[in-house]
Short mmCIF file of C-alpha atoms and ligand atoms in Angstrom, two decimals:
data_model
loop_
_atom_site.label_atom_id
_atom_site.label_comp_id
_atom_site.label_asym_id
_atom_site.label_seq_id
_atom_site.Cartn_x
_atom_site.Cartn_y
_atom_site.Cartn_z
CA MET A 11 -0.07 -0.13 -0.19
CA TYR A 12 1.39 3.30 -1.30
CA HIS A 13 0.68 6.73 0.43
CA THR A 14 -2.81 8.01 -1.50
CA LEU A 15 -0.91 10.93 -2.92
CA LEU A 16 1.80 8.43 -4.64
CA GLU A 17 -0.93 6.25 -5.63
CA LYS A 18 -2.36 9.16 -7.48
CA GLN A 19 1.04 9.82 -9.67
CA ILE A 20 1.28 6.05 -10.12
CA LYS A 21 -2.09 6.34 -11.79
CA LYS A 22 -1.48 9.34 -13.79
CA HIS A 23 2.01 8.61 -14.90
CA LEU A 24 2.15 4.61 -14.85
CA ASN A 25 -1.37 3.86 -15.67
CA GLY A 26 -1.89 2.21 -12.28
CA THR A 27 0.81 -0.46 -13.07
CA ILE A 28 4.26 -0.79 -11.14
CA PRO A 29 7.19 -2.06 -13.57
CA ASP A 30 8.72 -4.93 -12.87
CA ASN A 31 11.99 -3.39 -12.61
CA GLU A 32 13.96 -3.32 -9.03
CA ASN A 33 15.11 -0.25 -8.96
CA ILE A 34 11.90 1.55 -9.71
CA GLN A 35 10.62 -0.40 -7.21
CA LYS A 36 13.01 0.72 -4.80
CA LEU A 37 12.80 4.32 -5.67
CA LEU A 38 8.82 3.96 -5.16
CA LYS A 39 9.22 2.49 -1.69
CA ALA A 40 11.90 5.36 -0.60
CA VAL A 41 9.38 8.01 -2.02
CA ASN A 42 6.36 6.19 -0.36
CA GLU A 43 8.39 6.23 3.04
CA SER A 44 9.01 10.21 2.63
CA TYR A 45 5.51 10.68 1.87
CA GLN A 46 4.87 8.73 5.36
CA ASN A 47 7.44 10.62 7.23
CA PHE A 48 5.85 14.00 5.79
CA GLU A 49 2.63 12.96 6.83
CA ARG A 50 3.71 11.94 10.49
CA ASP A 51 5.87 14.86 11.00
CA LYS A 52 2.91 17.18 9.88
CA GLU A 53 0.70 15.68 12.00
CA LEU A 54 3.19 15.58 14.89
CA SER A 55 4.11 19.06 14.60
CA GLU A 56 0.45 20.18 14.10
CA HIS A 57 -0.19 18.32 17.56
CA ALA A 58 2.68 19.97 19.39
CA PHE A 59 1.66 23.55 18.18
CA ALA A 60 -1.68 22.26 19.55
CA ILE A 61 -0.05 21.48 23.03
CA SER A 62 1.87 24.34 23.27
CA GLU A 63 -0.81 26.91 22.57
CA ASN A 64 -2.79 25.19 25.54
CA GLU A 65 -0.21 25.31 27.63
CA TYR A 66 1.12 28.99 26.68
CA SER A 67 -2.22 30.11 27.89
CA ASP A 68 -1.82 28.26 30.80
CA ILE A 69 1.49 29.66 31.79
CA ASN A 70 0.47 33.14 30.93
CA ALA A 71 -2.32 32.80 33.30
CA LYS A 72 -0.16 31.49 35.96
CA LEU A 73 2.50 34.05 35.06
CA ARG A 74 -0.42 36.87 35.19
CA GLU A 75 -1.04 35.64 38.52
CA GLU A 76 2.57 35.35 39.93
CA ILE A 77 3.10 39.00 38.88
CA ASP A 78 0.11 40.01 40.59
CA ILE A 79 1.05 38.29 43.61
CA ARG A 80 4.96 39.47 43.28
CA LYS A 81 3.32 43.09 43.18
CA ARG A 82 1.21 42.41 46.47
CA SER A 83 4.14 41.09 47.92
CA VAL A 84 6.56 43.86 47.04
CA THR A 85 3.86 46.45 47.85
CA LYS A 86 3.50 44.88 51.51
CA LEU A 87 6.96 44.57 51.79
CA ILE A 88 7.19 48.44 50.76
CA ASP A 89 4.84 49.24 53.23
CA THR A 90 6.30 46.84 56.25
CA ILE A 91 9.33 48.94 55.61
CA ARG A 92 7.57 52.10 55.86
CA SER A 93 5.96 51.50 58.86
CA ILE A 94 9.25 50.19 60.69
CA GLU A 95 11.70 52.80 59.05
CA HIS A 96 11.45 56.53 58.81
CA SER A 97 14.36 57.10 56.87
CA SER A 98 14.18 59.53 54.06
CA ASP A 99 16.28 57.56 51.88
CA PHE A 100 13.52 54.80 51.45
CA LYS A 101 10.65 57.23 50.49
CA GLU A 102 12.14 58.05 47.69
CA LEU A 103 12.51 54.64 46.47
CA SER A 104 9.76 54.09 43.84
CA GLY A 105 7.90 51.30 42.09
CA HIS A 106 8.17 47.65 42.88
CA ASP A 107 11.66 47.14 42.04
CA LEU A 108 12.76 44.22 43.90
CA GLU A 109 16.56 44.62 43.26
CA GLN A 110 16.16 48.27 44.93
CA ILE A 111 14.51 46.82 47.73
CA VAL A 112 17.13 44.18 48.31
CA ASP A 113 19.84 46.56 47.90
CA TYR A 114 18.12 49.17 50.39
CA LEU A 115 17.93 46.34 52.96
CA LYS A 116 21.25 45.45 52.54
CA ILE A 117 22.53 48.85 53.35
CA GLN A 118 20.24 49.26 56.20
CA ILE A 119 21.34 45.92 57.77
CA GLU A 120 24.99 46.94 57.32
CA LYS A 121 24.24 50.10 59.02
CA ARG A 122 22.48 48.79 61.97
CA GLN A 123 25.39 46.34 62.51
CA GLU A 124 27.58 49.19 62.61
CA ALA A 125 25.45 50.93 64.98
CA GLU A 126 24.98 47.91 67.05
CA ASP A 127 29.03 47.56 67.23
CA GLU A 128 29.12 51.13 68.27
CA MET A 129 26.63 50.78 70.77
CA ARG A 130 28.50 47.31 72.04
CA ALA A 131 32.02 49.37 72.23
CA ALA A 132 30.41 52.39 73.99
CA LYS A 133 28.41 49.76 76.48
CA GLU A 134 31.87 48.07 77.48
CA ILE A 135 33.51 51.57 77.44
CA ALA A 136 30.59 52.46 80.22
CA GLU A 137 31.00 49.52 82.05
CA LYS A 138 34.63 49.97 82.08
CA ALA A 139 34.00 53.34 83.53
CA ALA A 140 31.05 52.50 86.12
CA MET A 141 33.84 49.65 87.29
CA ALA A 142 36.46 52.16 87.65
CA ARG A 143 34.25 54.92 89.58
CA SER A 144 32.93 51.94 91.92
CA GLU A 145 36.87 50.71 92.70
CA PHE A 146 37.68 54.43 92.97
CA LEU A 147 34.85 54.87 95.32
CA SER A 148 36.06 51.92 97.80
CA MET A 149 39.36 53.09 97.83
CA MET A 150 38.68 56.33 98.76
CA SER A 151 36.15 55.37 101.11
CA HIS A 152 38.87 53.40 102.75
CA GLU A 153 41.17 55.98 102.63
CA ILE A 154 38.60 58.47 104.11
CA ARG A 155 37.17 56.56 106.74
CA THR A 156 40.46 55.34 108.15
CA PRO A 157 41.29 58.76 109.60
CA LEU A 158 37.77 59.52 110.17
CA ASN A 159 37.71 56.56 112.66
CA ALA A 160 40.24 58.16 114.52
CA VAL A 161 38.65 61.61 114.69
CA VAL A 162 34.97 60.27 115.15
CA GLY A 163 36.05 57.87 117.98
CA PHE A 164 38.63 60.18 120.03
CA THR A 165 35.74 63.00 119.85
CA TYR A 166 33.47 60.73 121.49
CA LEU A 167 36.06 59.59 123.81
CA LEU A 168 36.96 63.14 124.75
CA LEU A 169 33.40 64.29 125.21
CA GLN A 170 32.96 61.54 127.98
CA GLY A 171 36.19 62.65 129.72
CA THR A 172 37.03 65.88 131.29
CA TYR A 173 37.84 68.87 129.36
CA LEU A 174 37.80 72.80 129.71
CA PRO A 175 34.23 74.51 129.78
CA GLU A 176 35.06 76.47 126.23
CA GLN A 177 35.74 73.44 124.78
CA GLU A 178 32.54 72.03 124.82
CA GLU A 179 31.01 73.53 122.01
CA GLN A 180 34.14 72.76 119.83
CA LEU A 181 34.25 69.71 120.58
CA HIS A 182 30.25 69.02 119.96
CA LEU A 183 31.03 70.85 116.61
CA LEU A 184 33.83 68.75 116.00
CA LYS A 185 31.74 65.39 116.34
CA PHE A 186 28.90 67.24 114.39
CA SER A 187 31.07 67.78 111.37
CA ALA A 188 32.94 64.46 111.52
CA GLU A 189 29.66 62.64 111.39
CA ASN A 190 28.20 64.94 108.49
CA LEU A 191 31.56 63.97 106.55
CA LEU A 192 30.62 60.46 107.16
CA ALA A 193 27.06 60.56 106.51
CA LEU A 194 28.25 62.38 103.47
CA ILE A 195 30.60 59.61 102.45
CA ASN A 196 27.91 56.99 103.32
CA ASP A 197 25.47 58.51 101.37
CA ILE A 198 27.71 58.81 97.95
CA LEU A 199 28.81 54.96 98.56
CA ASP A 200 25.20 53.91 99.06
CA PHE A 201 23.85 55.63 95.94
CA ASN A 202 26.85 54.14 94.07
CA LYS A 203 25.69 50.76 95.37
CA ILE A 204 22.05 51.20 94.66
CA GLU A 205 22.76 52.64 91.18
CA SER A 206 25.13 49.81 90.08
CA GLY A 207 22.73 47.28 91.20
CA LYS A 208 24.99 46.14 94.03
CA VAL A 209 22.46 46.32 97.04
CA SER A 210 21.52 42.64 97.75
CA LEU A 211 18.89 42.68 100.94
CA GLU A 212 19.48 40.92 103.95
CA LYS A 213 16.23 38.90 105.32
CA THR A 214 16.48 38.49 108.93
CA SER A 215 13.90 38.69 111.87
CA PHE A 216 13.73 41.56 113.91
CA ASN A 217 12.06 43.60 116.06
CA LEU A 218 10.22 46.46 114.21
CA LEU A 219 8.96 48.80 117.16
CA LYS A 220 12.88 48.66 118.29
CA LEU A 221 13.99 49.65 114.94
CA ILE A 222 11.77 52.56 114.96
CA ASN A 223 12.55 53.80 118.47
CA GLN A 224 16.33 53.81 117.23
CA ALA A 225 15.38 56.02 114.22
CA LYS A 226 13.91 58.18 117.04
CA ASN A 227 16.79 57.87 119.52
CA THR A 228 19.50 58.74 116.70
CA ASN A 229 17.40 62.00 115.84
CA PHE A 230 16.56 62.92 119.27
CA THR A 231 19.42 65.49 120.02
CA LYS A 232 18.59 67.44 116.49
CA ALA A 233 15.17 67.14 117.31
CA GLN A 234 15.55 68.88 120.95
CA ASP A 235 18.01 71.36 119.26
CA ASN A 236 15.06 72.29 116.97
CA GLY A 237 12.55 72.41 119.60
CA ASN A 238 11.08 69.41 118.48
CA ASN A 239 9.10 66.39 119.65
CA ILE A 240 9.43 63.22 118.19
CA ARG A 241 6.47 60.63 118.96
CA VAL A 242 6.10 57.18 117.74
CA MET A 243 2.81 55.46 116.92
CA PHE A 244 2.99 52.08 116.66
CA ASP A 245 -0.02 49.91 115.98
CA MET A 246 0.11 47.13 118.42
CA GLN A 247 -1.64 44.56 115.93
CA ILE A 248 1.86 44.27 114.23
CA PRO A 249 3.77 41.20 115.35
CA GLN A 250 6.64 41.97 117.51
CA VAL A 251 9.14 40.47 115.16
CA VAL A 252 9.10 40.58 111.32
CA MET A 253 11.39 40.08 108.74
CA GLY A 254 13.24 41.85 106.33
CA ASP A 255 16.45 43.91 106.13
CA PRO A 256 16.62 46.16 109.45
CA LEU A 257 19.35 47.89 108.21
CA ARG A 258 17.69 49.00 105.09
CA ILE A 259 14.65 49.68 106.31
CA GLY A 260 16.15 51.58 109.37
CA GLN A 261 18.04 53.85 107.08
CA VAL A 262 15.10 55.02 104.91
CA ILE A 263 12.93 55.91 108.36
CA THR A 264 15.92 57.48 109.71
CA ASN A 265 16.51 59.28 106.81
CA LEU A 266 13.10 60.69 106.74
CA VAL A 267 12.89 61.58 110.23
CA SER A 268 15.95 63.35 110.39
CA ASN A 269 14.42 65.26 107.23
CA ALA A 270 11.34 65.83 109.38
CA VAL A 271 13.55 66.70 112.49
CA LYS A 272 15.57 69.27 110.30
CA PHE A 273 12.61 70.98 108.30
CA THR A 274 10.76 71.74 111.26
CA HIS A 275 10.87 74.19 114.50
CA ASN A 276 9.19 74.21 117.65
CA GLY A 277 6.84 71.44 116.10
CA ILE A 278 6.29 67.67 116.26
CA VAL A 279 7.53 64.81 114.36
CA ILE A 280 5.66 61.53 114.20
CA ILE A 281 6.52 58.11 113.39
CA GLU A 282 3.62 55.67 112.73
CA ALA A 283 3.45 52.31 111.86
CA MET A 284 0.22 51.01 110.81
CA LEU A 285 -1.09 47.41 110.11
CA LEU A 286 -2.93 47.46 106.65
CA LYS A 287 -3.30 43.35 106.41
CA GLN A 288 -2.59 40.50 107.73
CA THR A 289 -2.38 36.81 106.62
CA ALA A 290 -0.85 33.54 108.09
CA ASP A 291 2.68 34.54 107.19
CA LYS A 292 2.72 38.02 105.90
CA VAL A 293 1.74 41.56 107.28
CA GLU A 294 1.23 44.74 105.04
CA ILE A 295 2.47 47.77 107.22
CA GLN A 296 2.02 51.35 106.21
CA PHE A 297 5.16 53.57 107.56
CA SER A 298 4.56 57.45 107.69
CA VAL A 299 6.56 60.15 109.07
CA LYS A 300 4.62 63.33 109.40
CA ASP A 301 5.71 66.91 110.61
CA ASN A 302 4.08 70.16 110.88
CA GLY A 303 7.51 71.86 109.64
CA ILE A 304 8.01 74.54 106.33
CA GLY A 305 6.28 72.15 104.05
CA ILE A 306 7.13 71.52 100.30
CA ALA A 307 5.59 73.63 97.44
CA PRO A 308 3.71 71.53 94.70
CA GLU A 309 6.08 72.31 91.95
CA ASN A 310 8.82 70.96 93.99
CA GLN A 311 7.46 67.96 95.32
CA LYS A 312 8.39 65.35 92.50
CA LYS A 313 11.96 67.15 92.21
CA ILE A 314 13.03 66.66 95.73
CA PHE A 315 13.43 62.84 94.96
CA GLU A 316 16.10 63.29 92.27
CA ILE A 317 19.70 63.46 93.26
CA PHE A 318 21.68 66.38 94.49
CA THR A 319 18.23 68.08 94.36
CA GLN A 320 16.74 70.28 96.99
CA ALA A 321 13.41 72.34 97.13
CA SER A 322 15.25 75.65 97.24
CA ASP A 323 18.65 76.99 96.42
CA SER A 324 18.94 78.00 99.90
CA THR A 325 18.23 74.77 101.59
CA THR A 326 22.12 73.83 101.52
CA ARG A 327 23.01 77.12 103.30
CA GLN A 328 20.38 77.11 105.92
CA TYR A 329 19.85 73.55 106.51
CA GLY A 330 22.56 71.71 105.19
CA GLY A 331 22.38 68.19 103.37
CA SER A 332 23.46 67.24 100.24
CA GLY A 333 20.13 66.35 98.33
CA LEU A 334 20.98 62.56 98.42
CA GLY A 335 18.85 61.36 100.97
CA LEU A 336 15.58 61.07 99.28
CA ALA A 337 17.10 59.67 96.30
CA ILE A 338 18.56 56.98 98.33
CA CYS A 339 15.49 56.37 100.25
CA ASN A 340 13.45 55.76 96.98
CA GLY A 341 16.16 53.41 95.28
CA LEU A 342 16.04 51.28 98.27
CA LEU A 343 12.26 51.07 98.48
CA GLU A 344 12.29 50.33 94.90
CA ILE A 345 14.66 47.28 95.87
CA MET A 346 11.77 46.43 98.29
CA HIS A 347 9.04 46.91 95.66
CA SER A 348 7.77 50.03 97.62
CA HIS A 349 7.80 53.51 97.03
CA ILE A 350 7.43 57.02 98.81
CA SER A 351 4.15 58.70 99.05
CA LEU A 352 4.24 62.48 99.80
CA GLU A 353 1.81 65.01 100.89
CA SER A 354 2.48 68.62 101.85
CA THR A 355 1.15 72.17 102.30
CA MET A 356 3.47 74.75 102.60
CA GLY A 357 3.76 76.10 105.90
CA LYS A 358 1.76 73.30 107.32
CA GLY A 359 3.95 70.03 107.16
CA SER A 360 4.81 67.07 105.29
CA VAL A 361 3.80 63.35 105.17
CA PHE A 362 6.32 61.03 103.58
CA SER A 363 4.73 57.50 103.51
CA PHE A 364 5.46 54.18 102.25
CA ILE A 365 3.94 50.35 102.43
CA LEU A 366 5.89 47.19 102.99
CA GLU A 367 5.04 43.75 102.92
CA MET A 368 6.74 41.72 105.50
CA PRO A 369 6.78 38.09 106.45
CA TYR A 370 6.74 36.97 110.14
CA SER A 371 6.80 33.90 112.09
CA SER A 372 6.02 33.16 115.77
CA GLU A 373 8.81 31.13 115.78
CA ALA A 374 11.42 33.92 115.21
CA GLU A 375 9.35 36.12 117.42
CA GLN A 376 10.19 33.58 120.38
CA ASN A 377 13.64 33.53 119.41
CA ALA A 378 14.22 37.18 119.29
CA ILE A 379 12.57 37.67 122.76
CA ASN A 380 14.60 34.74 124.39
CA GLY A 381 17.66 37.08 122.77
CA GLU A 382 16.64 40.18 124.04
CA LYS A 383 15.97 38.42 127.44
CA ALA A 384 19.40 37.05 127.41
CA ALA A 385 21.05 40.85 126.43
CA ALA A 386 19.10 42.36 129.37
CA THR A 387 20.83 40.23 131.91
CA ASP A 388 24.19 40.70 130.41
CA PRO A 389 24.64 44.15 130.38
CA ASP A 390 28.73 44.15 129.61
CA LEU A 391 31.15 41.72 128.08
CA SER A 392 32.93 40.83 131.43
CA GLY A 393 35.11 37.76 130.80
CA THR A 394 34.81 37.85 127.23
CA ARG A 395 38.64 37.30 125.60
CA VAL A 396 39.05 39.23 122.55
CA LEU A 397 41.71 38.92 119.68
CA LEU A 398 41.97 42.54 118.00
CA VAL A 399 43.74 42.28 114.72
CA GLU A 400 44.55 45.56 113.15
CA ASP A 401 47.94 47.33 111.75
CA ASN A 402 46.73 50.80 112.12
CA ASN A 403 47.82 52.20 115.82
CA VAL A 404 45.35 54.72 116.01
CA ASN A 405 42.75 52.42 114.86
CA THR A 406 43.51 49.67 117.67
CA LEU A 407 43.81 52.66 120.33
CA VAL A 408 40.30 53.64 119.51
CA ALA A 409 39.02 50.03 119.50
CA THR A 410 40.64 48.84 122.77
CA THR A 411 39.38 51.81 124.70
CA PHE A 412 35.93 50.84 123.64
CA LEU A 413 36.63 46.92 124.54
CA LYS A 414 37.98 48.02 127.64
CA ARG A 415 35.03 49.49 129.09
CA TRP A 416 33.02 47.09 128.20
CA ASN A 417 35.23 44.76 130.40
CA THR A 418 36.44 42.55 127.73
CA ILE A 419 40.29 40.90 127.85
CA VAL A 420 41.97 42.27 124.92
CA ASP A 421 44.80 41.18 123.10
CA THR A 422 45.99 42.40 119.88
CA ALA A 423 47.91 41.40 116.82
CA ASP A 424 49.23 43.89 114.23
CA ASN A 425 48.76 41.65 111.09
CA GLY A 426 47.39 38.02 110.49
CA LYS A 427 50.37 36.03 110.80
CA ILE A 428 50.90 37.35 114.43
CA ALA A 429 47.19 36.54 115.02
CA LEU A 430 47.27 33.08 113.83
CA ASP A 431 50.61 32.41 116.07
CA LYS A 432 48.33 33.88 118.64
CA VAL A 433 45.60 31.76 118.13
CA LYS A 434 47.71 28.47 118.49
CA THR A 435 48.82 29.41 121.99
CA ASN A 436 46.05 31.40 123.39
CA SER A 437 41.91 31.15 123.96
CA TYR A 438 39.71 33.95 122.76
CA HIS A 439 35.79 33.86 122.52
CA ILE A 440 35.93 36.28 119.40
CA ILE A 441 38.38 37.66 116.91
CA LEU A 442 37.96 41.28 115.53
CA MET A 443 39.69 41.16 112.24
CA ASP A 444 41.16 44.01 109.99
CA LEU A 445 41.13 42.88 106.23
CA HIS A 446 43.76 45.03 104.46
CA MET A 447 47.06 44.30 106.54
CA PRO A 448 50.59 43.81 105.48
CA GLU A 449 52.28 40.52 105.60
CA MET A 450 49.12 38.55 105.87
CA ASN A 451 45.73 39.88 105.14
CA GLY A 452 42.58 39.23 107.03
CA TYR A 453 40.80 37.07 104.61
CA GLU A 454 43.86 34.69 104.53
CA ALA A 455 44.38 34.84 108.21
CA CYS A 456 40.65 33.65 108.73
CA LYS A 457 41.20 30.98 106.50
CA LEU A 458 43.94 29.36 108.43
CA ILE A 459 42.51 30.18 111.67
CA MET A 460 39.33 28.38 110.84
CA GLU A 461 41.45 25.19 109.87
CA ILE A 462 42.68 25.36 113.44
CA LYS A 463 39.60 26.58 115.29
CA PRO A 464 36.61 26.43 113.00
CA LYS A 465 34.38 27.39 115.91
CA LEU A 466 35.81 30.54 116.71
CA PRO A 467 34.06 33.45 115.54
CA ILE A 468 35.78 36.44 113.21
CA ILE A 469 33.95 39.41 112.84
CA ALA A 470 35.45 41.62 110.01
CA LEU A 471 36.49 45.20 110.97
CA THR A 472 37.17 47.27 107.86
CA ALA A 473 37.16 50.69 106.69
CA SER A 474 35.87 49.72 103.44
CA ALA A 475 31.91 49.88 103.23
CA MET A 476 32.07 48.15 99.87
CA LEU A 477 29.36 45.21 99.40
CA ASN A 478 32.00 42.92 97.47
CA ILE A 479 33.96 43.24 100.51
CA ARG A 480 31.31 42.24 102.70
CA ASP A 481 30.79 39.37 100.54
CA LYS A 482 34.31 37.92 100.10
CA ALA A 483 34.40 38.30 104.26
CA PHE A 484 31.53 35.96 104.53
CA GLU A 485 32.98 33.78 101.65
CA VAL A 486 36.06 32.93 103.95
CA GLY A 487 34.10 31.97 107.13
CA MET A 488 34.05 35.26 109.13
CA VAL A 489 30.53 35.69 111.16
CA ASP A 490 29.69 39.09 110.75
CA TYR A 491 31.14 42.58 109.44
CA VAL A 492 31.51 46.04 111.23
CA THR A 493 32.59 49.19 109.23
CA LYS A 494 34.97 51.71 110.87
CA PRO A 495 34.38 54.50 112.01
CA PHE A 496 32.43 51.90 114.04
CA GLU A 497 29.48 52.78 115.70
CA PRO A 498 30.18 51.36 119.34
CA ASN A 499 26.86 49.94 120.20
CA GLU A 500 26.78 48.17 116.76
CA LEU A 501 30.21 46.50 117.73
CA TYR A 502 28.99 45.75 121.24
CA GLU A 503 25.97 44.14 120.03
CA LYS A 504 27.62 42.07 117.26
CA ILE A 505 30.68 40.83 119.94
CA ARG A 506 27.72 40.18 122.20
CA LYS A 507 25.49 38.08 119.62
CA ASN A 508 28.55 35.95 118.07
CA ARG A 509 31.12 35.51 120.93
CA LEU A 510 31.52 32.05 122.30
CA PRO A 511 29.75 30.92 125.48
CA LEU A 512 31.88 32.30 127.84
CA ASN A 513 31.45 28.80 130.01
CA SER A 514 32.52 26.85 126.91
CA PRO A 515 35.73 25.21 127.02
CA LEU A 516 38.26 27.47 124.40
P1 ADP B 9 19.17 66.82 101.96
O1 ADP B 9 17.93 66.58 102.93
O2 ADP B 9 20.15 65.95 102.10
O3 ADP B 9 18.83 68.02 101.16
P2 ADP B 9 16.96 64.91 100.83
O4 ADP B 9 17.01 64.42 99.24
O5 ADP B 9 16.82 63.98 101.86
O6 ADP B 9 18.57 65.66 100.82
O7 ADP B 9 15.83 65.92 100.64
C1 ADP B 9 15.85 66.96 99.61
C2 ADP B 9 15.33 68.01 99.73
O8 ADP B 9 13.72 68.08 99.83
C3 ADP B 9 15.67 68.79 100.94
O9 ADP B 9 16.75 69.73 100.80
C4 ADP B 9 14.36 69.80 101.57
O10 ADP B 9 14.60 70.91 100.61
C5 ADP B 9 13.15 68.90 100.73
N1 ADP B 9 12.49 68.21 102.09
C6 ADP B 9 12.78 66.63 102.31
N2 ADP B 9 12.04 66.14 103.69
C7 ADP B 9 11.63 67.72 104.07
C8 ADP B 9 10.46 67.85 104.70
N3 ADP B 9 9.87 66.75 105.78
N4 ADP B 9 10.05 69.04 104.90
C9 ADP B 9 10.53 69.95 104.01
N5 ADP B 9 11.28 69.88 103.16
C10 ADP B 9 11.78 68.63 102.96
#
């Protein structure tokens, strides 16, 4: 069977008969094959064309859809960048040029990276500066406190001895100035500690009424000088013993009372503690310090809580102070999750108040009461053998004067090494240990003494008030810490509390 077109040609030119010639038959076969191939190709190409047309319209539709999606994504991208980026460079970006956007983003990422690097470098510098400042303050406080220890201590002793009548005023002025200087150093150090987040709160049980009375007594002389009365109003529903940081709470109350007394003349200052709420293990107490003094103008009522800020420029001249007290109070209360509220009327007086939530336990209460009873029957430290380790002669003289007054038996050592030797051959109820000494410092000595006599209590006695030093002292095994110039009552109390029982075998 030949292709129809070939059949037609055969009919036309060969009258329908195929000659019996092998070559012509081969030729016809070849022509036939080409006709058929042509036919198949044609069919294939027609078919192929039909497929690509379908696909083409399909692809076209998809492409259009994709272009739409892309446009929408780019618009969204531009909107998003605009909403987070206020840079004018970006506003100038036009159209939907993805490449332009990518370039823009690349530049922005680089810029941010640079800014971040700069910020990191600045942070490192600031941290180093803060550390340098903290170290400087620690060192300076040590340098200033050591001579001040002597000034305060000896003034105190001079005032208790005999002196010419005309010297009385001078001695009081000397004591006042030294105490003021000490208060200022303490304020600066405290503020530094609060600012650098280094204040960690103690949680111990204490007698709240006693603490408030202490704040009253501390300010008593100053109140009398200004013709003021201080009254304590203590809600007797408050449990006797609560838990918290007595040092810090006392500092806040003392500071507020000190201000109230300072800015009030011939008036009355009331320290009030009121029970607001009580549950099985917690109490909420409102503390207020009220006065009927000069008052604070409304426009200054916020300002006075800022550092180094006083209500008026004449305050320092007239009343003294540095403007740090309230900033410290607020900083401390913030750490205790509280804050100060103030109500004041010019010429009528002020009320500073704050609320504290404090845990309490009846067991702690009983222990504290027992401790107080023991203290009451033990008015001095007779028979207590104390080893005082101190390299500074003036400091040794001040401390031994007080220790002898309390009837202790004092032994002294100039450095840690001598102390260690003395502990090997003598018996003591307690050691008072300076930290910075030549030959062997207090930390080292403490560690070695602990190895020989692990139960012998050692109290750190140092001129530096920095907290890291206190922590280090506790780390090596010291039981307590007294900052020089020491408050005699504090030293007395800490010896009494920590010494070994007098009847125990040493
Ligand atoms: P300082 O008392 O050392 O100046 P504070 O921060 O304790 O610093 O107080 C800041 C200022 O707030 C005081 O200088 C004073 O102007 C004002 N102030 C504080 N307490 C009282 C008060 N009870 N009555 C009147 N003014 C007060």
